[in-house]
Amino acid sequence: MIRRCLTLLPPLAIVLLLAGCGSESPPATDNDPDLAAADAPHPGQAPYEAKCAACHDKAVYKAPSRTFLAMLGARNVYAAMDEGLMRAQAAGLNDAQKQAVAEYLTGQTLAESDVVTEAPACEDSPFDENIAPVSLGWGVDPGQTRFQGSESGGIDRSNVADLEVKWAFAFPNAIQARSQPAYGGGAVYFGSQDGTVRALDARTGCLRWSFRAGGEVRNAIVLSPWDAGELEAPPTLYFGDIVGRVYALDARTGELRWDRKVTEHPDGTLTGAAALHEGLLYVPLSSLEVVSAVNPAYECCTFRGAVVALNAATGEEIWRAHTIPEPPSKVGVTRAGTDILAPSGAPVWNSPAIDAARGLFYVGTGENYSSPADGNSDAIIAFDLKTGEKRWVSQQTAGDAWNAACLSDYTSDDANCPEENGPDYDFGASPMLVTLDDGRDIVVGGQKSGQVVGLDPETGKVLWKNQVGRGGVQGGVHFGMAAEGSRLYIPINDMIYPEDAARYGAARPPKPGLYALDAATGELLWSAPAADLCGDLEGCDPGISHAIKAVPGAVIAGYLDGRLRVHDGETGEVIWEMNTLQEYKTVSGEVARGGSFSGGGAIVADGMVYLNSGYGLYGHMPGNVFLALGPRDPESPEPGP
């Protein structure tokens, strides 16, 4: 899944299990008090098992699984028990026990969770309504092409090689930074691993305000549009957190306007950014239930992908459109004796592409979680903008049912692995609605299979296909493609992964890099294979998982090897490169470090480029820096290789 992610790499639940259970130390003895203490049960284990495990370890309705609890951070878990949603369930626990439970679940002390060194507060940086947003959401325009024009972006082929770091921000207590920022009013807005959303002055990096959500904010921030100097309604930020709650904030102050829980499944989450259109907020729903399925006692599976339409002003739910129309039911029993529930899965990892002319929006889906697979997985689906009615389904990989129990290298019991066993070929990236040179429209989808497809927006009929990458569990297209006119830019990851090696061997070599296709025909225009510069660097890979960004005549791409590259749009040649695997002195005075690029991509605004570096998940290189790049001082040195 997406890359997005828990199916692309070793699932988080397994990583946590290995981190907690594996030990090469000899057993404790009476003569070794240090080892005896190390082997003693964590003080939070008993109160957790007494008060919490009955729900959170058994996927009880509305109860987040332990995978999610681990992601919330110690302070958020403690607050939920002390004064939040779990205070009734935690009744009877004293303060020390609540703290111990929070630290047991997250592997982080409250003191570590609370240590935050912020950027300096702005002394004179008022919200400026004359600086309008440059993007309508994740993909810049409603069609999700991720193309930023020169007028609003100020960056094109002629000046993109003149960039240098102007300021940097250090994410506190973070190993990944994947929330794509938004820009408007003179500020940049972005989420973080600990759930904090910040507004920083776009030119200096000083802090205007911050807001703490209930969990990690990993999707892109969406800012309501206005024309410069014509702000008719309070500007609003929209985003979701990892436990499925959507928020609306005043962009000027960070004040909460409304929030709403949009998924009641214990493993439901929000990965793709919401899409804002004519007063409705279209929220895609994904899930981490593929990880829960690792447990052979877990009844797999019950989640169905969906898009929820909310009133953007109030948060009221208008309708809910499921990718799989019927709820799952029992279809069999595993060898472990648990029920098999199907059809399930088909999550929506991506932001909807809006087609106002046809009254449609398009999303891509992931695989089914349980067997038998149905006709809605690994598909591009068109829904009615007003009603959520499904108009057409164009499935590109049939018979794809998969969950993390199939990762034989990481689990000792694959009882919940569906008989199809993959190949896990999600549509992780948003579909794009592209206008061709002759005025016709085409819907373009990029898949983890490495295949790119062009579809008729009226019917979903396949117009062309091109097998660009090798594909695989971590292969093909991940977070986002881009388009400039009728030229498509296709990033390929194709990370070498044990499951893929077993499936393909040497028959289909990986093809990481950047490629360009003709949107009208799907024909290859040029290829720019990625150079493998990783050597023995742990967690390094040459591919592109990051969502790329197009500007006039050029493409901005972050690579898993930590390098930010700009490619010529006509030829694919690398015309500028920066290695972010270095330390940065930040506006808070803290030292931050770059890492792998993945997740949300760069934004371009007023001659600047803003983006995150660091993706310490699933074996990639950690980092915790937000970078603001601007025109290079003539006396500055060129970026290093």
PDB file of C-alpha atoms in Angstrom, residues 234-468:
ATOM      1  CA  PRO A 234     -12.067  33.560   7.093  1.00  0.00           C
ATOM      2  CA  PRO A 235      -9.263  31.473   5.568  1.00  0.00           C
ATOM      3  CA  THR A 236      -9.347  27.860   6.717  1.00  0.00           C
ATOM      4  CA  LEU A 237      -6.828  25.020   6.932  1.00  0.00           C
ATOM      5  CA  TYR A 238      -8.047  21.428   6.547  1.00  0.00           C
ATOM      6  CA  PHE A 239      -6.115  18.267   7.442  1.00  0.00           C
ATOM      7  CA  GLY A 240      -6.532  14.880   9.110  1.00  0.00           C
ATOM      8  CA  ASP A 241      -4.606  12.931  11.720  1.00  0.00           C
ATOM      9  CA  ILE A 242      -3.516   9.325  11.764  1.00  0.00           C
ATOM     10  CA  VAL A 243      -6.431   8.161  13.925  1.00  0.00           C
ATOM     11  CA  GLY A 244      -9.057   9.420  11.487  1.00  0.00           C
ATOM     12  CA  ARG A 245     -10.046  12.868  12.766  1.00  0.00           C
ATOM     13  CA  VAL A 246     -10.439  15.819  10.370  1.00  0.00           C
ATOM     14  CA  TYR A 247      -9.732  19.364  11.557  1.00  0.00           C
ATOM     15  CA  ALA A 248     -10.582  22.852  10.320  1.00  0.00           C
ATOM     16  CA  LEU A 249      -8.471  25.730  11.702  1.00  0.00           C
ATOM     17  CA  ASP A 250      -8.479  29.481  11.230  1.00  0.00           C
ATOM     18  CA  ALA A 251      -5.388  30.039   9.074  1.00  0.00           C
ATOM     19  CA  ARG A 252      -4.759  33.406  10.699  1.00  0.00           C
ATOM     20  CA  THR A 253      -4.681  32.261  14.322  1.00  0.00           C
ATOM     21  CA  GLY A 254      -4.700  28.442  14.458  1.00  0.00           C
ATOM     22  CA  GLU A 255      -8.002  28.508  16.328  1.00  0.00           C
ATOM     23  CA  LEU A 256     -10.033  25.301  15.969  1.00  0.00           C
ATOM     24  CA  ARG A 257     -13.204  25.771  13.940  1.00  0.00           C
ATOM     25  CA  TRP A 258     -14.396  22.176  14.036  1.00  0.00           C
ATOM     26  CA  ASP A 259     -13.136  18.621  14.147  1.00  0.00           C
ATOM     27  CA  ARG A 260     -14.816  15.350  13.262  1.00  0.00           C
ATOM     28  CA  LYS A 261     -13.972  11.664  13.508  1.00  0.00           C
ATOM     29  CA  VAL A 262     -14.677  10.244  10.045  1.00  0.00           C
ATOM     30  CA  THR A 263     -13.767   6.593  10.468  1.00  0.00           C
ATOM     31  CA  GLU A 264     -15.140   4.248  13.099  1.00  0.00           C
ATOM     32  CA  HIS A 265     -12.970   1.305  12.137  1.00  0.00           C
ATOM     33  CA  PRO A 266     -10.284   0.615  14.770  1.00  0.00           C
ATOM     34  CA  ASP A 267      -7.589   0.615  12.082  1.00  0.00           C
ATOM     35  CA  GLY A 268      -9.021   3.369   9.881  1.00  0.00           C
ATOM     36  CA  THR A 269      -6.701   6.258   9.093  1.00  0.00           C
ATOM     37  CA  LEU A 270      -6.238   9.305   6.878  1.00  0.00           C
ATOM     38  CA  THR A 271      -3.317   9.264   4.456  1.00  0.00           C
ATOM     39  CA  GLY A 272      -4.402  11.107   1.314  1.00  0.00           C
ATOM     40  CA  ALA A 273      -5.197  14.809   1.519  1.00  0.00           C
ATOM     41  CA  ALA A 274      -8.779  15.981   1.416  1.00  0.00           C
ATOM     42  CA  ALA A 275      -9.993  17.750  -1.743  1.00  0.00           C
ATOM     43  CA  LEU A 276     -11.948  21.003  -1.361  1.00  0.00           C
ATOM     44  CA  HIS A 277     -14.584  21.879  -3.976  1.00  0.00           C
ATOM     45  CA  GLU A 278     -17.603  24.183  -3.848  1.00  0.00           C
ATOM     46  CA  GLY A 279     -18.141  23.986  -0.115  1.00  0.00           C
ATOM     47  CA  LEU A 280     -17.544  20.244   0.239  1.00  0.00           C
ATOM     48  CA  LEU A 281     -14.476  18.552   1.655  1.00  0.00           C
ATOM     49  CA  TYR A 282     -13.870  15.121   0.080  1.00  0.00           C
ATOM     50  CA  VAL A 283     -11.943  13.002   2.610  1.00  0.00           C
ATOM     51  CA  PRO A 284     -10.349   9.695   1.467  1.00  0.00           C
ATOM     52  CA  LEU A 285     -10.220   6.824   3.979  1.00  0.00           C
ATOM     53  CA  SER A 286      -7.450   4.257   4.188  1.00  0.00           C
ATOM     54  CA  SER A 287      -6.485   1.785   6.901  1.00  0.00           C
ATOM     55  CA  LEU A 288      -3.708  -0.122   8.591  1.00  0.00           C
ATOM     56  CA  GLU A 289      -5.738  -3.310   9.010  1.00  0.00           C
ATOM     57  CA  VAL A 290      -3.236  -5.104   6.807  1.00  0.00           C
ATOM     58  CA  VAL A 291      -0.926  -4.945   9.838  1.00  0.00           C
ATOM     59  CA  SER A 292      -3.512  -6.300  12.282  1.00  0.00           C
ATOM     60  CA  ALA A 293      -3.846  -9.336  10.010  1.00  0.00           C
ATOM     61  CA  VAL A 294      -0.331 -10.445  10.998  1.00  0.00           C
ATOM     62  CA  ASN A 295      -1.895 -11.866  14.154  1.00  0.00           C
ATOM     63  CA  PRO A 296      -3.312 -15.279  13.195  1.00  0.00           C
ATOM     64  CA  ALA A 297      -6.055 -14.825  15.815  1.00  0.00           C
ATOM     65  CA  TYR A 298      -7.297 -11.675  14.096  1.00  0.00           C
ATOM     66  CA  GLU A 299     -10.472 -12.075  12.023  1.00  0.00           C
ATOM     67  CA  CYS A 300      -9.477 -10.561   8.695  1.00  0.00           C
ATOM     68  CA  CYS A 301     -10.830  -8.283   7.502  1.00  0.00           C
ATOM     69  CA  THR A 302     -13.564  -5.672   7.972  1.00  0.00           C
ATOM     70  CA  PHE A 303     -12.327  -2.356   6.562  1.00  0.00           C
ATOM     71  CA  ARG A 304     -13.706  -0.928   3.294  1.00  0.00           C
ATOM     72  CA  GLY A 305     -12.157   2.080   1.574  1.00  0.00           C
ATOM     73  CA  ALA A 306     -14.340   5.160   1.234  1.00  0.00           C
ATOM     74  CA  VAL A 307     -14.567   8.866   0.506  1.00  0.00           C
ATOM     75  CA  VAL A 308     -16.560  10.968   2.967  1.00  0.00           C
ATOM     76  CA  ALA A 309     -18.054  14.296   1.891  1.00  0.00           C
ATOM     77  CA  LEU A 310     -18.155  16.884   4.695  1.00  0.00           C
ATOM     78  CA  ASN A 311     -19.655  20.360   4.800  1.00  0.00           C
ATOM     79  CA  ALA A 312     -16.456  22.424   4.753  1.00  0.00           C
ATOM     80  CA  ALA A 313     -17.989  25.123   6.956  1.00  0.00           C
ATOM     81  CA  THR A 314     -19.346  22.871   9.715  1.00  0.00           C
ATOM     82  CA  GLY A 315     -17.794  19.410   9.372  1.00  0.00           C
ATOM     83  CA  GLU A 316     -21.229  17.810   8.996  1.00  0.00           C
ATOM     84  CA  GLU A 317     -21.150  14.557   7.033  1.00  0.00           C
ATOM     85  CA  ILE A 318     -23.160  14.841   3.804  1.00  0.00           C
ATOM     86  CA  TRP A 319     -22.592  11.352   2.389  1.00  0.00           C
ATOM     87  CA  ARG A 320     -20.180   8.432   2.425  1.00  0.00           C
ATOM     88  CA  ALA A 321     -19.196   6.464  -0.686  1.00  0.00           C
ATOM     89  CA  HIS A 322     -17.524   3.083  -0.179  1.00  0.00           C
ATOM     90  CA  THR A 323     -15.185   1.584  -2.737  1.00  0.00           C
ATOM     91  CA  ILE A 324     -16.681  -1.833  -1.941  1.00  0.00           C
ATOM     92  CA  PRO A 325     -20.457  -1.460  -1.820  1.00  0.00           C
ATOM     93  CA  GLU A 326     -21.364  -4.427   0.402  1.00  0.00           C
ATOM     94  CA  PRO A 327     -20.036  -4.959   3.948  1.00  0.00           C
ATOM     95  CA  PRO A 328     -17.811  -8.011   4.466  1.00  0.00           C
ATOM     96  CA  SER A 329     -19.325 -11.290   5.630  1.00  0.00           C
ATOM     97  CA  LYS A 330     -17.965 -14.658   6.652  1.00  0.00           C
ATOM     98  CA  VAL A 331     -16.676 -16.646   3.671  1.00  0.00           C
ATOM     99  CA  GLY A 332     -14.515 -19.242   5.380  1.00  0.00           C
ATOM    100  CA  VAL A 333     -12.191 -20.128   8.238  1.00  0.00           C
ATOM    101  CA  THR A 334      -8.400 -19.961   8.385  1.00  0.00           C
ATOM    102  CA  ARG A 335      -6.272 -22.898   9.514  1.00  0.00           C
ATOM    103  CA  ALA A 336      -5.911 -20.990  12.815  1.00  0.00           C
ATOM    104  CA  GLY A 337      -9.677 -21.249  13.264  1.00  0.00           C
ATOM    105  CA  THR A 338     -10.535 -17.574  12.779  1.00  0.00           C
ATOM    106  CA  ASP A 339     -13.226 -16.331  10.423  1.00  0.00           C
ATOM    107  CA  ILE A 340     -12.338 -15.014   6.970  1.00  0.00           C
ATOM    108  CA  LEU A 341     -14.399 -11.920   6.210  1.00  0.00           C
ATOM    109  CA  ALA A 342     -14.686 -10.587   2.664  1.00  0.00           C
ATOM    110  CA  PRO A 343     -14.675  -8.558   0.522  1.00  0.00           C
ATOM    111  CA  SER A 344     -12.490  -6.076   2.362  1.00  0.00           C
ATOM    112  CA  GLY A 345      -9.822  -3.461   1.691  1.00  0.00           C
ATOM    113  CA  ALA A 346      -9.646  -1.328  -1.458  1.00  0.00           C
ATOM    114  CA  PRO A 347      -8.439   1.632   0.643  1.00  0.00           C
ATOM    115  CA  VAL A 348      -8.074   5.119  -0.816  1.00  0.00           C
ATOM    116  CA  TRP A 349      -4.529   6.328  -0.177  1.00  0.00           C
ATOM    117  CA  ASN A 350      -4.746   9.357  -2.460  1.00  0.00           C
ATOM    118  CA  SER A 351      -6.405  12.739  -2.813  1.00  0.00           C
ATOM    119  CA  PRO A 352      -9.440  12.823  -5.146  1.00  0.00           C
ATOM    120  CA  ALA A 353      -9.015  14.447  -8.568  1.00  0.00           C
ATOM    121  CA  ILE A 354     -11.936  16.803  -9.264  1.00  0.00           C
ATOM    122  CA  ASP A 355     -13.601  16.916 -12.699  1.00  0.00           C
ATOM    123  CA  ALA A 356     -16.134  19.735 -12.321  1.00  0.00           C
ATOM    124  CA  ALA A 357     -17.123  19.690 -16.015  1.00  0.00           C
ATOM    125  CA  ARG A 358     -18.365  16.092 -15.747  1.00  0.00           C
ATOM    126  CA  GLY A 359     -19.505  16.311 -12.135  1.00  0.00           C
ATOM    127  CA  LEU A 360     -17.084  13.546 -11.125  1.00  0.00           C
ATOM    128  CA  PHE A 361     -14.122  12.881  -8.906  1.00  0.00           C
ATOM    129  CA  TYR A 362     -11.586  10.096  -9.402  1.00  0.00           C
ATOM    130  CA  VAL A 363      -9.649   8.059  -6.833  1.00  0.00           C
ATOM    131  CA  GLY A 364      -7.325   5.075  -6.973  1.00  0.00           C
ATOM    132  CA  THR A 365      -7.724   2.072  -4.687  1.00  0.00           C
ATOM    133  CA  GLY A 366      -5.429  -0.447  -3.054  1.00  0.00           C
ATOM    134  CA  GLU A 367      -5.619  -4.212  -2.844  1.00  0.00           C
ATOM    135  CA  ASN A 368      -8.210  -6.360  -1.096  1.00  0.00           C
ATOM    136  CA  TYR A 369      -7.190  -7.540   2.370  1.00  0.00           C
ATOM    137  CA  SER A 370      -8.916 -10.922   2.338  1.00  0.00           C
ATOM    138  CA  SER A 371      -9.876 -13.595  -0.146  1.00  0.00           C
ATOM    139  CA  PRO A 372     -11.704 -13.670  -2.474  1.00  0.00           C
ATOM    140  CA  ALA A 373     -10.608 -10.454  -4.160  1.00  0.00           C
ATOM    141  CA  ASP A 374     -13.371  -8.392  -5.739  1.00  0.00           C
ATOM    142  CA  GLY A 375     -13.606  -6.029  -8.703  1.00  0.00           C
ATOM    143  CA  ASN A 376     -12.941  -2.780  -6.807  1.00  0.00           C
ATOM    144  CA  SER A 377      -9.328  -3.273  -5.748  1.00  0.00           C
ATOM    145  CA  ASP A 378      -6.339  -1.866  -7.685  1.00  0.00           C
ATOM    146  CA  ALA A 379      -8.735   0.307  -9.644  1.00  0.00           C
ATOM    147  CA  ILE A 380      -9.472   3.856 -10.705  1.00  0.00           C
ATOM    148  CA  ILE A 381     -13.038   4.681  -9.650  1.00  0.00           C
ATOM    149  CA  ALA A 382     -15.221   7.628 -10.701  1.00  0.00           C
ATOM    150  CA  PHE A 383     -17.831   8.940  -8.244  1.00  0.00           C
ATOM    151  CA  ASP A 384     -20.515  11.617  -8.588  1.00  0.00           C
ATOM    152  CA  LEU A 385     -19.410  14.879  -6.955  1.00  0.00           C
ATOM    153  CA  LYS A 386     -22.832  15.670  -5.523  1.00  0.00           C
ATOM    154  CA  THR A 387     -24.118  12.276  -4.416  1.00  0.00           C
ATOM    155  CA  GLY A 388     -21.135   9.937  -4.126  1.00  0.00           C
ATOM    156  CA  GLU A 389     -22.786   7.520  -6.546  1.00  0.00           C
ATOM    157  CA  LYS A 390     -20.268   5.257  -8.249  1.00  0.00           C
ATOM    158  CA  ARG A 391     -20.192   5.991 -12.004  1.00  0.00           C
ATOM    159  CA  TRP A 392     -17.540   3.580 -13.254  1.00  0.00           C
ATOM    160  CA  VAL A 393     -14.752   1.270 -12.104  1.00  0.00           C
ATOM    161  CA  SER A 394     -11.633   0.521 -14.136  1.00  0.00           C
ATOM    162  CA  GLN A 395      -9.772  -2.301 -12.405  1.00  0.00           C
ATOM    163  CA  GLN A 396      -6.201  -2.693 -13.601  1.00  0.00           C
ATOM    164  CA  THR A 397      -5.061  -5.704 -11.581  1.00  0.00           C
ATOM    165  CA  ALA A 398      -7.663  -8.370 -10.886  1.00  0.00           C
ATOM    166  CA  GLY A 399      -7.394 -10.964  -8.127  1.00  0.00           C
ATOM    167  CA  ASP A 400      -5.134  -8.944  -5.807  1.00  0.00           C
ATOM    168  CA  ALA A 401      -5.736  -9.845  -2.157  1.00  0.00           C
ATOM    169  CA  TRP A 402      -2.854  -9.262   0.256  1.00  0.00           C
ATOM    170  CA  ASN A 403      -2.017  -8.312   3.820  1.00  0.00           C
ATOM    171  CA  ALA A 404       1.097  -8.215   5.982  1.00  0.00           C
ATOM    172  CA  ALA A 405       0.669 -11.857   7.021  1.00  0.00           C
ATOM    173  CA  CYS A 406       2.014 -12.631   3.547  1.00  0.00           C
ATOM    174  CA  LEU A 407       5.409 -11.112   4.394  1.00  0.00           C
ATOM    175  CA  SER A 408       7.110 -14.404   5.103  1.00  0.00           C
ATOM    176  CA  ASP A 409      10.386 -12.704   6.004  1.00  0.00           C
ATOM    177  CA  TYR A 410       8.695 -10.867   8.874  1.00  0.00           C
ATOM    178  CA  THR A 411       6.064 -13.235  10.269  1.00  0.00           C
ATOM    179  CA  SER A 412       6.223 -16.821  11.423  1.00  0.00           C
ATOM    180  CA  ASP A 413       2.515 -17.552  10.881  1.00  0.00           C
ATOM    181  CA  ASP A 414       0.833 -16.597   7.606  1.00  0.00           C
ATOM    182  CA  ALA A 415      -2.605 -18.013   8.467  1.00  0.00           C
ATOM    183  CA  ASN A 416      -4.280 -14.747   7.444  1.00  0.00           C
ATOM    184  CA  CYS A 417      -2.456 -14.443   4.126  1.00  0.00           C
ATOM    185  CA  PRO A 418      -5.108 -14.642   1.369  1.00  0.00           C
ATOM    186  CA  GLU A 419      -4.723 -17.461  -1.118  1.00  0.00           C
ATOM    187  CA  GLU A 420      -4.046 -14.897  -3.865  1.00  0.00           C
ATOM    188  CA  ASN A 421      -0.998 -13.623  -1.911  1.00  0.00           C
ATOM    189  CA  GLY A 422      -0.820 -10.320  -3.711  1.00  0.00           C
ATOM    190  CA  PRO A 423       0.821  -8.881  -5.722  1.00  0.00           C
ATOM    191  CA  ASP A 424      -0.212  -5.775  -3.646  1.00  0.00           C
ATOM    192  CA  TYR A 425      -0.437  -3.386  -6.599  1.00  0.00           C
ATOM    193  CA  ASP A 426      -2.125  -0.338  -5.083  1.00  0.00           C
ATOM    194  CA  PHE A 427      -2.869   2.901  -6.813  1.00  0.00           C
ATOM    195  CA  GLY A 428      -1.095   4.983  -4.194  1.00  0.00           C
ATOM    196  CA  ALA A 429      -0.677   8.194  -6.186  1.00  0.00           C
ATOM    197  CA  SER A 430      -3.633  10.418  -7.010  1.00  0.00           C
ATOM    198  CA  PRO A 431      -5.109   9.991 -10.478  1.00  0.00           C
ATOM    199  CA  MET A 432      -4.516  13.023 -12.711  1.00  0.00           C
ATOM    200  CA  LEU A 433      -7.027  14.676 -15.012  1.00  0.00           C
ATOM    201  CA  VAL A 434      -4.879  15.908 -17.899  1.00  0.00           C
ATOM    202  CA  THR A 435      -5.958  18.089 -20.825  1.00  0.00           C
ATOM    203  CA  LEU A 436      -4.307  17.075 -24.104  1.00  0.00           C
ATOM    204  CA  ASP A 437      -3.059  19.454 -26.784  1.00  0.00           C
ATOM    205  CA  ASP A 438      -6.231  18.890 -28.821  1.00  0.00           C
ATOM    206  CA  GLY A 439      -8.454  19.826 -25.874  1.00  0.00           C
ATOM    207  CA  ARG A 440      -9.535  16.303 -24.933  1.00  0.00           C
ATOM    208  CA  ASP A 441      -9.226  15.132 -21.321  1.00  0.00           C
ATOM    209  CA  ILE A 442      -7.686  11.918 -20.076  1.00  0.00           C
ATOM    210  CA  VAL A 443      -7.454  10.340 -16.629  1.00  0.00           C
ATOM    211  CA  VAL A 444      -3.964   9.031 -15.852  1.00  0.00           C
ATOM    212  CA  GLY A 445      -3.188   6.505 -13.117  1.00  0.00           C
ATOM    213  CA  GLY A 446       0.195   5.289 -11.882  1.00  0.00           C
ATOM    214  CA  GLN A 447       0.343   1.985 -10.003  1.00  0.00           C
ATOM    215  CA  LYS A 448       2.758   0.100  -7.753  1.00  0.00           C
ATOM    216  CA  SER A 449       2.857  -2.459 -10.550  1.00  0.00           C
ATOM    217  CA  GLY A 450       5.031   0.026 -12.444  1.00  0.00           C
ATOM    218  CA  GLN A 451       2.267   0.423 -14.994  1.00  0.00           C
ATOM    219  CA  VAL A 452       0.814   3.779 -16.058  1.00  0.00           C
ATOM    220  CA  VAL A 453      -2.631   3.822 -17.674  1.00  0.00           C
ATOM    221  CA  GLY A 454      -4.663   6.395 -19.613  1.00  0.00           C
ATOM    222  CA  LEU A 455      -8.457   6.222 -19.265  1.00  0.00           C
ATOM    223  CA  ASP A 456     -11.474   7.814 -20.914  1.00  0.00           C
ATOM    224  CA  PRO A 457     -12.968  10.095 -18.202  1.00  0.00           C
ATOM    225  CA  GLU A 458     -16.508   9.421 -19.422  1.00  0.00           C
ATOM    226  CA  THR A 459     -16.416   5.637 -19.239  1.00  0.00           C
ATOM    227  CA  GLY A 460     -13.163   4.451 -17.657  1.00  0.00           C
ATOM    228  CA  LYS A 461     -12.224   2.670 -20.886  1.00  0.00           C
ATOM    229  CA  VAL A 462      -8.492   1.988 -21.174  1.00  0.00           C
ATOM    230  CA  LEU A 463      -6.954   4.131 -23.923  1.00  0.00           C
ATOM    231  CA  TRP A 464      -3.350   3.071 -23.417  1.00  0.00           C
ATOM    232  CA  LYS A 465      -0.972   1.340 -20.976  1.00  0.00           C
ATOM    233  CA  ASN A 466       2.777   1.517 -20.479  1.00  0.00           C
ATOM    234  CA  GLN A 467       4.827  -0.744 -18.189  1.00  0.00           C
ATOM    235  CA  VAL A 468       7.305   1.909 -17.032  1.00  0.00           C
TER     236      VAL A 468
END
